[in-house]
XYZ file of C-alpha atoms in Angstrom:
776
model
C -22.931 35.878 -39.958
C -24.131 36.775 -36.618
C -27.222 34.697 -36.278
C -24.911 31.536 -37.755
C -22.712 32.192 -34.728
C -25.090 32.444 -32.301
C -26.827 29.184 -33.284
C -22.959 27.255 -33.662
C -22.243 28.564 -30.096
C -25.910 27.237 -29.005
C -25.201 23.677 -30.673
C -21.890 23.141 -29.387
C -23.177 24.302 -25.484
C -25.986 21.977 -25.857
C -23.886 19.062 -26.967
C -21.445 20.014 -23.855
C -24.210 19.974 -21.364
C -26.627 16.944 -23.277
C -25.629 13.742 -21.479
C -25.973 10.029 -22.435
C -27.632 8.156 -19.919
C -25.160 5.587 -17.782
C -24.864 2.157 -17.494
C -24.307 -0.127 -14.480
C -23.542 -3.919 -15.681
C -21.289 -6.611 -13.771
C -21.404 -10.106 -12.677
C -21.913 -11.263 -9.196
C -20.130 -14.438 -8.032
C -19.706 -16.379 -4.832
C -16.870 -15.110 -2.303
C -15.430 -18.587 -2.023
C -15.911 -20.731 -5.000
C -15.904 -18.267 -7.712
C -18.969 -19.661 -9.306
C -21.541 -17.278 -10.867
C -24.634 -16.825 -8.865
C -28.310 -16.742 -10.423
C -31.020 -15.021 -9.208
C -29.575 -12.318 -7.245
C -31.853 -9.517 -6.515
C -30.020 -6.502 -6.708
C -31.810 -2.931 -6.318
C -30.455 0.702 -6.719
C -31.702 2.312 -3.355
C -33.911 5.013 -3.181
C -35.083 4.344 -6.468
C -37.546 1.987 -7.699
C -35.003 0.225 -10.152
C -34.228 -3.489 -9.840
C -33.294 -6.513 -11.465
C -31.994 -10.084 -10.961
C -28.863 -11.821 -12.325
C -29.112 -14.217 -15.346
C -27.986 -17.642 -15.474
C -24.304 -16.565 -16.455
C -24.222 -14.211 -13.115
C -24.565 -10.993 -15.121
C -27.262 -7.698 -14.765
C -27.453 -4.832 -15.950
C -29.046 -1.132 -15.543
C -29.576 1.222 -18.256
C -30.743 4.637 -18.454
C -29.546 6.371 -15.349
C -28.613 9.503 -14.849
C -24.793 10.806 -14.014
C -24.437 10.591 -10.401
C -23.663 8.818 -7.166
C -25.504 5.177 -6.502
C -25.959 2.685 -3.961
C -26.658 -0.883 -4.728
C -28.213 -3.408 -2.571
C -27.180 -7.361 -3.480
C -29.420 -9.735 -1.324
C -29.508 -13.994 -2.186
C -30.711 -16.584 0.015
C -28.095 -18.481 1.725
C -25.598 -15.368 1.836
C -24.605 -12.381 3.544
C -26.484 -9.207 2.247
C -24.212 -6.834 0.317
C -24.573 -3.188 0.398
C -22.183 -1.171 -2.492
C -21.691 2.370 -2.260
C -19.980 5.161 -3.885
C -21.039 3.845 -7.563
C -20.155 6.611 -9.656
C -21.886 6.723 -12.855
C -21.189 9.013 -15.699
C -21.925 9.756 -19.644
C -18.614 9.202 -20.331
C -18.265 5.151 -20.284
C -20.203 2.115 -18.360
C -19.781 1.304 -14.866
C -18.556 -2.367 -14.663
C -19.213 -3.601 -11.172
C -18.430 -7.132 -10.296
C -20.002 -8.303 -6.444
C -18.934 -11.334 -4.502
C -21.737 -12.563 -1.908
C -20.040 -14.143 1.165
C -22.066 -17.530 1.895
C -23.832 -17.497 5.625
C -24.546 -20.543 7.890
C -27.772 -20.105 8.343
C -30.142 -22.897 6.728
C -33.191 -22.133 5.384
C -34.697 -20.022 2.724
C -36.662 -17.802 5.004
C -33.965 -15.871 6.718
C -32.054 -12.731 5.053
C -29.750 -11.009 7.271
C -29.706 -6.946 7.386
C -26.506 -5.785 5.225
C -24.181 -3.326 5.647
C -21.485 -1.010 4.117
C -18.910 -2.546 5.790
C -17.517 -5.930 3.958
C -14.620 -6.603 7.058
C -17.722 -7.531 9.117
C -18.055 -10.777 6.940
C -14.761 -11.714 7.176
C -13.511 -13.927 9.831
C -10.017 -12.219 10.835
C -9.958 -9.095 12.612
C -7.888 -6.089 11.558
C -9.053 -6.027 8.084
C -10.325 -2.610 6.433
C -11.438 -2.168 2.676
C -11.745 0.741 0.616
C -12.902 1.554 -2.741
C -11.326 3.524 -5.684
C -13.397 6.177 -5.241
C -12.724 6.540 -1.400
C -8.825 6.426 -2.448
C -9.202 9.176 -5.324
C -11.122 11.621 -3.385
C -8.638 11.619 0.131
C -7.287 14.826 0.909
C -3.631 14.838 0.908
C -3.761 11.175 -0.853
C -2.212 12.061 -4.274
C -4.759 9.789 -5.264
C -1.781 7.155 -4.167
C -3.157 3.628 -2.574
C -0.194 3.567 -0.239
C -0.421 7.073 0.919
C -4.088 6.579 1.609
C -3.614 3.182 3.543
C -0.846 4.879 5.393
C -3.395 6.985 7.561
C -5.409 4.182 8.676
C -5.533 3.092 12.261
C -2.463 1.316 13.548
C -0.049 2.872 10.674
C 2.765 5.192 12.407
C 3.295 8.552 10.646
C 6.668 8.583 9.129
C 8.019 12.305 9.914
C 10.959 12.388 7.130
C 8.534 13.730 4.524
C 7.588 12.681 0.919
C 8.000 8.834 2.116
C 5.538 6.081 1.110
C 6.717 3.387 3.982
C 3.727 1.822 5.916
C 4.962 1.203 9.742
C 2.469 -1.308 11.016
C 1.799 -1.685 14.852
C 5.236 -1.303 15.583
C 6.598 -3.143 12.515
C 9.707 -2.036 10.230
C 9.082 -1.039 6.652
C 10.078 -4.234 5.666
C 7.102 -6.319 6.866
C 4.828 -5.364 4.626
C 3.175 -7.647 1.641
C 1.897 -6.248 -1.271
C -0.678 -8.751 -3.516
C -1.962 -8.151 -6.838
C -4.707 -9.744 -8.400
C -3.170 -12.549 -6.605
C 0.492 -12.187 -7.507
C 3.162 -10.929 -4.991
C 4.852 -7.935 -5.831
C 8.148 -6.744 -4.179
C 7.615 -2.990 -3.927
C 4.862 -0.403 -5.796
C 6.731 2.663 -4.868
C 9.005 4.669 -7.094
C 12.305 5.305 -5.223
C 12.115 2.285 -3.483
C 14.581 1.433 -0.615
C 16.591 -1.659 -1.198
C 15.360 -4.476 0.970
C 12.452 -2.838 2.133
C 8.771 -2.091 0.888
C 9.032 1.337 0.884
C 9.374 4.155 -1.086
C 7.904 7.853 -2.097
C 5.240 7.589 -4.507
C 2.847 4.621 -5.748
C 3.711 3.558 -9.263
C 0.586 1.772 -9.688
C -1.742 3.936 -11.268
C -5.257 4.310 -8.736
C -7.630 3.973 -12.158
C -6.537 0.414 -12.220
C -7.379 -0.440 -9.104
C -10.980 -1.726 -7.941
C -10.701 -2.567 -4.230
C -8.088 -2.581 -1.591
C -8.121 -4.573 1.530
C -5.714 -3.728 4.119
C -4.851 -6.076 6.723
C -2.921 -4.854 9.763
C -2.483 -8.223 11.567
C -3.921 -11.613 12.188
C -3.823 -12.285 8.077
C -4.367 -15.895 7.415
C -1.822 -18.487 6.277
C -2.135 -18.223 2.633
C -0.592 -15.009 3.079
C 3.467 -15.399 4.090
C 6.614 -14.080 4.457
C 5.956 -11.031 5.903
C 5.229 -10.324 9.516
C 2.887 -7.327 9.856
C 0.783 -6.162 7.106
C -1.205 -7.282 3.738
C -2.214 -4.740 1.310
C -4.207 -6.898 -1.127
C -5.185 -5.219 -4.428
C -7.823 -6.323 -6.766
C -7.705 -4.887 -10.457
C -10.672 -3.569 -11.962
C -11.617 -4.749 -16.138
C -11.430 -2.254 -18.812
C -14.411 -1.177 -20.800
C -15.807 -3.929 -23.081
C -18.260 -1.110 -25.612
C -15.622 0.996 -27.161
C -11.910 2.587 -27.115
C -11.679 5.079 -24.608
C -9.320 6.847 -22.072
C -8.675 9.777 -19.776
C -6.061 12.401 -19.494
C -4.716 13.580 -16.298
C -2.592 16.387 -14.741
C -2.337 16.630 -11.123
C 0.318 18.092 -8.454
C 3.276 15.971 -9.110
C 2.843 14.609 -12.535
C 0.578 14.365 -15.789
C -0.253 11.175 -17.926
C -2.573 9.387 -19.894
C -5.018 6.150 -20.139
C -6.458 4.079 -22.862
C -8.895 1.067 -22.280
C -10.794 -0.640 -24.626
C -12.133 -4.150 -25.594
C -9.818 -7.075 -26.768
C -11.259 -9.122 -29.556
C -14.329 -10.273 -28.464
C -13.939 -11.959 -24.921
C -11.429 -9.501 -23.412
C -10.481 -5.875 -22.662
C -7.358 -3.958 -21.360
C -5.927 -0.880 -20.321
C -2.936 0.737 -20.654
C -1.428 4.051 -18.753
C 2.126 6.146 -18.948
C 2.561 8.649 -16.353
C 5.255 11.098 -16.365
C 6.554 13.417 -13.355
C 7.214 17.219 -13.993
C 9.179 17.464 -10.497
C 12.496 18.533 -12.276
C 10.765 21.714 -14.128
C 9.708 22.745 -10.681
C 12.841 21.646 -8.908
C 14.771 23.464 -11.325
C 12.874 26.681 -11.567
C 13.235 26.514 -7.389
C 16.756 26.267 -7.732
C 17.131 23.146 -5.761
C 20.249 21.151 -5.769
C 19.088 17.376 -6.713
C 16.078 16.462 -9.262
C 14.201 13.839 -8.996
C 12.208 12.392 -12.121
C 9.917 9.007 -12.415
C 8.082 7.667 -15.042
C 5.719 4.446 -14.846
C 3.864 2.354 -17.558
C 0.997 -0.071 -16.476
C -0.343 -2.316 -19.013
C -3.442 -4.934 -17.406
C -5.620 -7.445 -19.730
C -8.302 -10.239 -19.114
C -9.544 -12.764 -21.643
C -12.513 -15.136 -21.019
C -11.773 -18.322 -22.417
C -15.017 -19.671 -21.846
C -17.344 -19.286 -18.883
C -15.704 -21.383 -16.863
C -11.914 -20.115 -17.426
C -10.049 -16.918 -17.317
C -6.658 -15.141 -18.233
C -5.290 -12.095 -16.490
C -2.174 -10.010 -17.615
C -0.235 -7.602 -15.892
C 2.766 -5.582 -16.162
C 3.897 -2.523 -14.279
C 6.800 -0.681 -14.939
C 8.765 2.140 -13.165
C 11.850 4.173 -13.654
C 13.461 6.668 -11.561
C 16.405 8.882 -11.627
C 17.718 11.672 -9.462
C 20.173 14.312 -10.918
C 22.322 16.856 -9.287
C 23.387 20.375 -9.884
C 26.604 20.864 -8.358
C 27.308 24.623 -9.852
C 27.714 26.155 -6.528
C 29.308 25.049 -3.670
C 26.883 25.039 -1.326
C 24.874 22.582 -3.600
C 27.959 20.500 -3.521
C 28.493 20.035 -0.024
C 24.628 19.355 0.310
C 24.445 16.861 -2.442
C 27.242 14.999 -1.100
C 25.055 13.786 2.191
C 22.898 12.429 -0.986
C 23.196 9.366 -2.652
C 22.971 8.791 -6.485
C 19.965 6.952 -7.038
C 18.496 5.143 -10.636
C 16.160 2.716 -10.239
C 14.555 0.533 -12.637
C 11.589 -1.735 -11.279
C 9.131 -4.170 -13.390
C 6.283 -6.335 -12.209
C 5.046 -9.004 -15.120
C 2.502 -11.533 -14.652
C -0.113 -13.701 -15.684
C -2.809 -15.363 -14.084
C -5.282 -18.338 -15.167
C -8.331 -19.078 -13.000
C -10.488 -22.020 -13.955
C -14.140 -22.784 -12.003
C -14.918 -26.660 -10.946
C -17.533 -27.687 -9.065
C -18.176 -25.828 -5.919
C -14.535 -24.102 -5.980
C -11.634 -23.074 -8.410
C -8.303 -24.223 -9.647
C -5.702 -21.031 -10.041
C -2.266 -20.348 -10.994
C 0.070 -17.627 -11.523
C 3.393 -16.928 -12.606
C 5.073 -13.542 -12.385
C 8.494 -12.058 -13.329
C 9.624 -9.096 -10.828
C 12.632 -7.276 -11.730
C 14.206 -4.631 -9.166
C 17.546 -3.103 -10.243
C 19.405 -0.515 -7.937
C 21.926 1.693 -9.051
C 23.489 3.953 -6.045
C 26.553 6.064 -5.548
C 28.531 8.570 -3.213
C 30.764 11.132 -3.886
C 32.861 13.421 -1.580
C 32.349 17.308 -1.604
C 35.107 17.343 -4.362
C 33.638 14.919 -6.410
C 35.521 11.883 -5.861
C 33.159 8.657 -5.319
C 33.946 6.489 -2.447
C 30.517 4.103 -2.621
C 29.322 2.482 -5.370
C 26.348 -0.397 -5.708
C 24.885 -1.695 -8.443
C 22.195 -4.633 -7.430
C 20.199 -6.711 -9.676
C 17.408 -8.850 -8.031
C 15.393 -10.954 -10.004
C 12.629 -13.196 -8.993
C 10.476 -15.768 -10.838
C 7.348 -16.888 -8.742
C 4.756 -19.539 -9.650
C 1.713 -20.580 -7.560
C -0.916 -23.114 -7.730
C -3.836 -22.803 -5.644
C -7.155 -24.628 -5.185
C -10.355 -24.268 -3.050
C -13.117 -26.656 -2.292
C -16.451 -26.267 -0.653
C -16.741 -29.234 0.801
C -20.255 -29.075 2.378
C -22.314 -25.770 2.953
C -20.442 -25.006 5.833
C -17.129 -26.172 5.337
C -14.369 -25.037 2.728
C -10.737 -25.863 2.144
C -7.845 -23.870 0.642
C -4.507 -25.099 -0.298
C -1.866 -23.766 -2.184
C 1.960 -24.170 -3.083
C 4.567 -21.553 -4.416
C 7.885 -21.825 -5.522
C 10.051 -18.737 -6.072
C 13.364 -18.657 -8.090
C 15.587 -15.774 -6.570
C 18.686 -14.351 -8.665
C 20.768 -11.526 -7.019
C 23.420 -9.905 -8.556
C 24.998 -7.390 -6.350
C 27.816 -5.435 -6.423
C 28.711 -2.750 -3.745
C 31.948 -1.803 -3.852
C 33.702 1.153 -0.936
C 36.810 3.252 -1.188
C 39.769 2.086 1.478
C 38.578 5.475 2.936
C 35.066 6.650 3.047
C 32.896 9.657 4.363
C 31.318 8.801 7.378
C 28.167 10.385 9.056
C 30.283 13.341 10.739
C 32.163 14.496 7.692
C 35.199 12.627 8.666
C 37.337 10.282 5.996
C 37.894 7.147 7.632
C 38.709 3.830 6.923
C 35.793 1.311 5.893
C 37.157 -0.921 8.357
C 35.980 1.632 11.149
C 32.049 0.737 10.285
C 32.838 -2.790 10.584
C 32.147 -3.352 6.286
C 34.542 -5.087 3.739
C 35.118 -2.973 1.024
C 34.417 -5.431 -1.520
C 31.039 -7.366 -1.333
C 30.218 -9.281 -4.774
C 27.235 -11.628 -4.550
C 26.080 -13.551 -7.682
C 23.739 -16.391 -6.717
C 20.379 -18.159 -7.704
C 18.289 -19.505 -4.454
C 15.038 -20.987 -3.963
C 11.752 -20.081 -1.641
C 9.409 -22.915 -1.626
C 6.228 -22.677 0.409
C 2.826 -24.301 0.961
C -0.336 -23.371 2.795
C -3.562 -24.888 4.125
C -6.612 -23.229 5.305
C -9.861 -24.498 6.333
C -13.005 -22.612 6.357
C -15.843 -23.732 9.254
C -19.253 -21.934 9.090
C -20.173 -23.522 12.374
C -23.190 -21.566 12.768
C -25.009 -17.913 12.676
C -22.564 -17.271 15.753
C -19.417 -19.018 15.001
C -17.087 -19.127 12.239
C -13.380 -20.583 12.456
C -10.732 -20.228 10.169
C -7.454 -22.300 10.535
C -4.099 -22.624 8.467
C -0.594 -23.800 8.484
C 2.125 -22.492 6.463
C 5.738 -23.802 5.539
C 8.252 -21.934 4.159
C 11.898 -22.735 3.059
C 14.867 -20.799 2.267
C 17.315 -22.291 0.427
C 19.780 -19.382 1.070
C 20.192 -19.031 4.679
C 21.379 -22.336 6.882
C 18.513 -22.791 8.833
C 15.767 -22.681 6.362
C 12.518 -24.758 7.070
C 9.580 -22.739 8.992
C 5.994 -23.683 9.747
C 3.467 -20.865 11.085
C 0.005 -22.073 12.401
C -3.057 -19.645 12.640
C -6.016 -19.568 13.904
C -8.828 -16.681 13.551
C -12.456 -16.925 14.950
C -15.633 -14.503 14.881
C -18.701 -14.806 17.100
C -21.338 -12.877 16.033
C -23.340 -11.841 19.181
C -26.062 -10.438 17.175
C -26.867 -8.136 13.917
C -25.080 -5.755 15.619
C -22.261 -7.065 17.736
C -19.590 -9.177 16.314
C -16.046 -10.130 18.281
C -13.122 -11.536 16.579
C -9.791 -12.794 17.307
C -6.638 -14.140 15.807
C -3.403 -15.568 16.832
C -0.354 -17.062 14.745
C 3.276 -17.436 14.186
C 4.692 -15.457 10.967
C 8.013 -16.019 9.844
C 9.722 -13.925 7.227
C 12.914 -14.250 5.510
C 16.204 -11.857 5.501
C 16.310 -9.546 2.873
C 18.581 -10.597 -0.152
C 21.017 -7.649 0.628
C 21.926 -8.350 4.000
C 22.988 -12.348 2.665
C 25.263 -10.320 0.161
C 27.835 -10.611 3.170
C 28.522 -14.408 3.122
C 28.570 -14.519 6.954
C 24.954 -13.616 7.184
C 24.304 -17.105 5.911
C 23.754 -18.111 9.445
C 20.895 -15.595 9.873
C 17.460 -17.173 10.777
C 13.949 -15.840 9.550
C 12.410 -13.184 11.491
C 9.496 -13.963 13.799
C 6.716 -12.793 15.036
C 4.107 -14.106 17.347
C 0.694 -12.143 17.320
C -2.278 -12.223 19.293
C -5.378 -9.915 18.153
C -8.899 -9.646 19.584
C -11.613 -6.896 18.895
C -15.317 -6.096 18.642
C -17.329 -4.606 16.027
C -20.813 -2.817 16.613
C -22.759 -2.052 13.059
C -24.837 1.139 14.506
C -26.954 1.080 11.165
C -26.121 0.048 7.683
C -23.799 2.976 7.136
C -21.931 3.739 10.564
C -19.934 0.956 12.422
C -17.618 1.198 15.604
C -14.626 -0.883 16.543
C -11.729 -1.505 19.139
C -9.157 -3.882 18.660
C -5.804 -4.713 21.067
C -2.913 -6.417 19.890
C 0.049 -7.763 21.229
C 3.293 -8.827 18.934
C 6.413 -10.527 20.356
C 9.389 -10.341 17.977
C 12.122 -12.634 17.829
C 15.215 -13.816 16.002
C 15.728 -10.283 14.522
C 19.152 -9.347 13.031
C 21.539 -6.870 14.915
C 24.683 -6.032 14.544
C 27.877 -7.669 16.000
C 30.591 -5.376 16.751
C 30.678 -3.521 20.469
C 29.772 0.142 20.055
C 30.274 0.134 16.126
C 26.639 -2.046 15.421
C 25.757 -3.857 18.416
C 22.744 -1.307 19.042
C 21.376 -1.504 15.422
C 18.370 -4.061 14.530
C 17.768 -4.125 11.092
C 14.197 -4.046 11.086
C 14.606 -0.932 12.175
C 16.160 0.717 9.421
C 14.971 1.271 5.813
C 12.751 4.646 5.808
C 15.619 6.340 3.793
C 18.055 5.445 1.241
C 20.939 4.874 3.728
C 24.619 6.600 2.565
C 26.881 8.274 4.563
C 24.015 10.071 6.692
C 23.708 6.531 8.714
C 27.087 4.948 7.959
C 25.714 2.655 5.329
C 23.757 0.615 8.305
C 20.316 0.449 6.061
C 22.120 -2.132 3.600
C 23.160 -4.703 6.392
C 26.753 -5.357 4.673
C 28.287 -6.119 8.173
C 28.217 -9.098 9.852
C 24.678 -9.941 11.754
C 23.525 -12.421 14.038
C 19.650 -13.209 14.889
C 19.901 -12.348 18.472
C 17.377 -9.503 18.843
C 13.994 -9.048 20.040
C 10.912 -6.826 20.376
C 7.355 -6.609 21.264
C 4.643 -4.230 20.272
C 1.161 -3.532 21.717
C -1.603 -1.228 21.718
C -5.062 -0.610 21.117
C -7.218 0.849 18.223
C -10.520 2.746 18.073
C -12.369 3.388 15.077
C -16.117 4.960 13.782
C -16.599 4.715 10.354
C -19.430 6.303 8.175
C -20.059 5.310 4.587
C -21.656 7.832 1.933
C -25.168 6.271 1.889
C -28.600 8.481 1.899
C -27.020 10.844 4.115
C -24.596 12.779 1.841
C -21.821 12.525 4.208
C -18.697 9.906 5.484
C -15.620 9.777 7.197
C -13.851 8.389 9.811
C -12.231 8.904 13.357
C -9.830 6.577 14.817
C -7.267 6.636 17.952
C -4.240 4.454 18.142
C -2.622 4.238 21.611
C 0.546 1.859 21.661
C 4.177 0.999 22.474
C 6.946 -0.641 20.774
C 9.858 -1.608 21.419
C 13.621 -3.863 20.821
C 16.466 -5.364 22.524
C 19.909 -5.421 20.695
C 22.776 -7.457 20.751
C 24.320 -5.492 23.290
C 21.529 -6.210 25.794
C 19.903 -3.126 25.842
C 16.314 -2.064 25.180
C 15.649 0.734 22.838
C 12.284 2.386 21.636
C 11.625 1.350 17.889
C 12.644 4.621 15.986
C 8.375 4.574 14.595
C 7.203 4.414 18.102
C 4.595 6.815 18.579
C 2.571 6.319 21.162
C -0.716 8.330 20.016
C -1.925 8.870 16.770
C -5.399 10.578 15.934
C -6.908 10.996 12.799
C -10.385 12.614 11.855
C -11.134 12.676 7.962
C -14.794 13.720 6.562
C -16.119 14.341 3.333
C -19.764 16.227 2.303
C -21.128 16.074 -1.415
C -22.902 18.844 -1.471
C -24.543 17.816 -5.073
C -23.422 15.772 -8.029
C -21.031 18.678 -8.867
C -19.577 19.794 -5.497
C -17.635 17.561 -2.994
C -15.903 18.945 0.143
C -13.475 16.663 2.374
C -10.618 17.156 4.948
C -8.602 15.402 6.969
C -7.184 15.917 10.643
C -4.129 14.185 11.774
C -2.405 14.850 15.331
C 0.720 12.337 16.627
C 2.994 12.255 19.195
C 6.643 12.186 18.691
C 9.084 9.544 17.579
C 12.159 8.763 19.024
C 15.679 10.340 17.848
C 19.532 10.457 18.421
C 20.228 13.973 18.918
C 22.469 15.863 16.438
C 24.928 18.521 17.207
C 27.225 20.896 15.632
C 30.562 19.184 15.534
C 32.220 22.529 17.556
C 29.330 22.039 19.914
C 29.595 18.480 21.001
C 30.849 18.572 24.335
C 31.284 14.943 25.109
C 32.582 14.029 21.676
C 34.209 17.248 19.908
C 34.167 16.840 16.070
C 31.331 14.478 16.142
C 27.754 14.922 14.884
C 25.814 12.315 17.523
C 26.924 10.249 20.036
C 26.673 6.707 19.221
C 25.347 4.270 20.877
C 25.187 6.132 24.244
C 22.159 8.327 22.936
C 21.071 6.432 20.379
C 17.150 7.034 20.055
C 17.273 8.808 23.505
C 15.083 11.830 22.505
C 11.591 12.528 21.448
C 10.306 14.630 18.366
C 7.429 17.207 19.548
C 3.665 16.492 18.978
C 2.664 17.409 15.484
C -1.155 18.212 13.839
C -1.599 18.588 10.142
C -4.641 19.837 8.337
C -5.658 18.846 4.601
C -8.457 20.074 2.464
C -9.833 19.217 -0.565
C -12.804 20.144 -3.185
C -13.993 18.497 -5.695
C -15.671 19.689 -8.961
C -17.716 17.575 -11.484
C -18.882 18.325 -14.850
C -20.647 15.455 -16.748
C -20.726 15.906 -20.670
C -22.516 14.325 -23.358
C -19.629 11.888 -24.130
C -17.184 12.834 -21.864
C -16.433 13.742 -17.906
C -13.969 16.334 -16.253
C -12.946 16.333 -12.495
C -11.177 19.662 -11.571
C -10.101 19.551 -7.396
C -7.814 21.554 -5.427
C -6.087 19.904 -2.512
C -4.149 21.904 -0.272
C -2.046 20.173 2.501
C -1.139 21.561 6.062
C -3.677 24.388 5.916
C -2.466 25.634 9.254
C 1.061 25.982 8.273
C 2.318 24.115 11.275
C 6.333 23.143 10.450
C 6.552 19.747 11.311
C 9.748 18.744 13.498
C 11.696 15.950 11.640
C 14.745 14.150 12.789
C 17.479 16.737 13.309
C 20.122 16.693 10.469
C 23.684 18.467 10.405
C 23.395 20.890 7.380
C 27.533 20.605 6.509
C 26.976 23.425 3.823
C 25.748 25.940 6.292
C 26.775 24.400 9.940
C 23.462 24.407 10.990
C 20.805 21.997 12.532
C 18.051 21.521 10.212
C 15.101 20.104 12.001
C 11.657 22.056 11.305
C 10.368 21.087 7.728
C 10.640 23.794 5.226
C 7.338 22.934 3.935
C 4.300 24.963 5.021
C 1.003 25.201 3.189
C 1.445 22.918 0.084
C -1.600 23.550 -2.453
C -2.117 21.778 -5.473
C -4.598 21.376 -8.365
C -5.455 18.264 -10.692
C -7.730 17.907 -13.632
C -8.670 15.009 -15.285
C -10.786 14.406 -18.342
C -12.314 10.840 -18.737
C -13.693 10.047 -22.270
């Protein structure tokens, strides 16, 4: 019996430690025309393995040991491409599709030395690319695309805590565009703030993401209706050999994925996740309990070698419940809004390859439902908002390579928007000072009902000219037509130039005009149909130096001139408010409901933002370490309707980031992130009994609006990953410790009505978390 038990244990141990050989396969296409490339040379670096693509552009490597690989793709007439962080496991094949960028050099004998940095081949400046693996292992990132992007150069730090708002180069949280597989998405964050693109945590599962391309300015004409940034997400293919999946338990959520083939020529991935914050918050005895659930579904199907369909559905359900058993909890919760949300994105895209180009169309339906409410300390409601925003978006895009050096892109889109918003106030409300005041005192109509269907039309054209080895140009023109404001037609010209000094130095510049429509919630007030589109005139100049294939240094300067920004009209009440500077919270009593924009607005505010950014990057290569160092120095301000100039609420003059990691071997990986940033402006807060200027008031507005600055902050996060590769599955265990130095960040002060104190320091110190994922 003992012998049999020993044999059984040995067999189980042997099965767990045996490893199936890994596989890498995929397709190589032209980045411009999307046509399959035949005869591309592919080499696994630091090995003797190599292959070429077939007539269908496909390739495959078999019998690979689990580990981290680097591949080189080279083809005559194209820039050589190096791909790092190709993680091979025994649990499933790696599906690696690659696009190669044409080069202007003519002649078959010349091959350009490649690098690991995709941005080098872009004509536009201000572009950074991240792989799924880079996002997954980012310390303090919660495997969240938006949270990881928010630590890149030019993005300010939101000191509110627990927020995913992108504050890019002095812009506001409403100025950012999300693109997923060619489809525009209003927001990808749980607990979104209405009218912005921010929230608390991304509801897009990182396991679905292939690559992230983040542009902080200078983006081309194909991207519109936003002023500051574009986050372009390309989703991966599901496995095509058999059914598989993944189970995950992390710091805030648990979930599972299933993926596999879909009939003969397709594949799919499905995931469902739920937070367990309700258990944590209940155990901690907190007064409010947030919960969220999300479901992601993607699929693709090849109709032929030239025709492909892609399907997408993302759904997020969010809710906040409150515990009002104790008096202090009732007082605390009176300052928070009831918050229930539903967001859904459903889309279908189709691409057909044509001679030297492609035709691509997409249709998607975006649904956003916001249910907000607020009660006083006795539980009597005085505010309720039920908003439904439906977007039906259709677009068509055509690209043709007219010659070896010239390509043209053209596109049109139509967006139908149905906005059903009922926002009601009691005749008497509670303001930010805790006083009962008439709603008219803040300049808002008590009964706001709006139900309308309107349209957004847009069209654009771009020309790429690869003039020579040194000179590349991208010129574009865009028009946007908005039917829900009186002046609806706008034109946006843009130009980007790249000058390659040599194989190491590249200079880039771009200039353009960018327009953005007013947020839907602002036009619930019919008087705001006279608003104009927000405008940003931007210029960016920069230089990149490739020190080695895995090392890059860069410097960029930018200047942004804002005009036609919406601002309030009532002297002393809201004429100091610029709407693009609101929206990094949920609004409500604590800001006198200003972030909803329901009061009368005029397009009379202006602003400017300028700065310089320094960046040094190291990719994982034959040297097993990676990281980046960045420094941003900038300034941003706005001029409101009252004629006064204020600093931007997110104006952090200096932001320093240091991120690095080290792969000890195929089993252990260590990484860390350090951030230092100077304080943002804030408005002083007083205990009502100690406010000498205005006794009984929490703030002195507008006299002291944004007149002080928070102290500087530094935060250190550390992470350890441990990898286990078994015969048919893979296990990853990680420990992520945020704020290792236990630094209590100074937040914007807030008056605590329950305890009659001023809260200005974060109560969160060291925050450890552990995650486990099993992939099979």
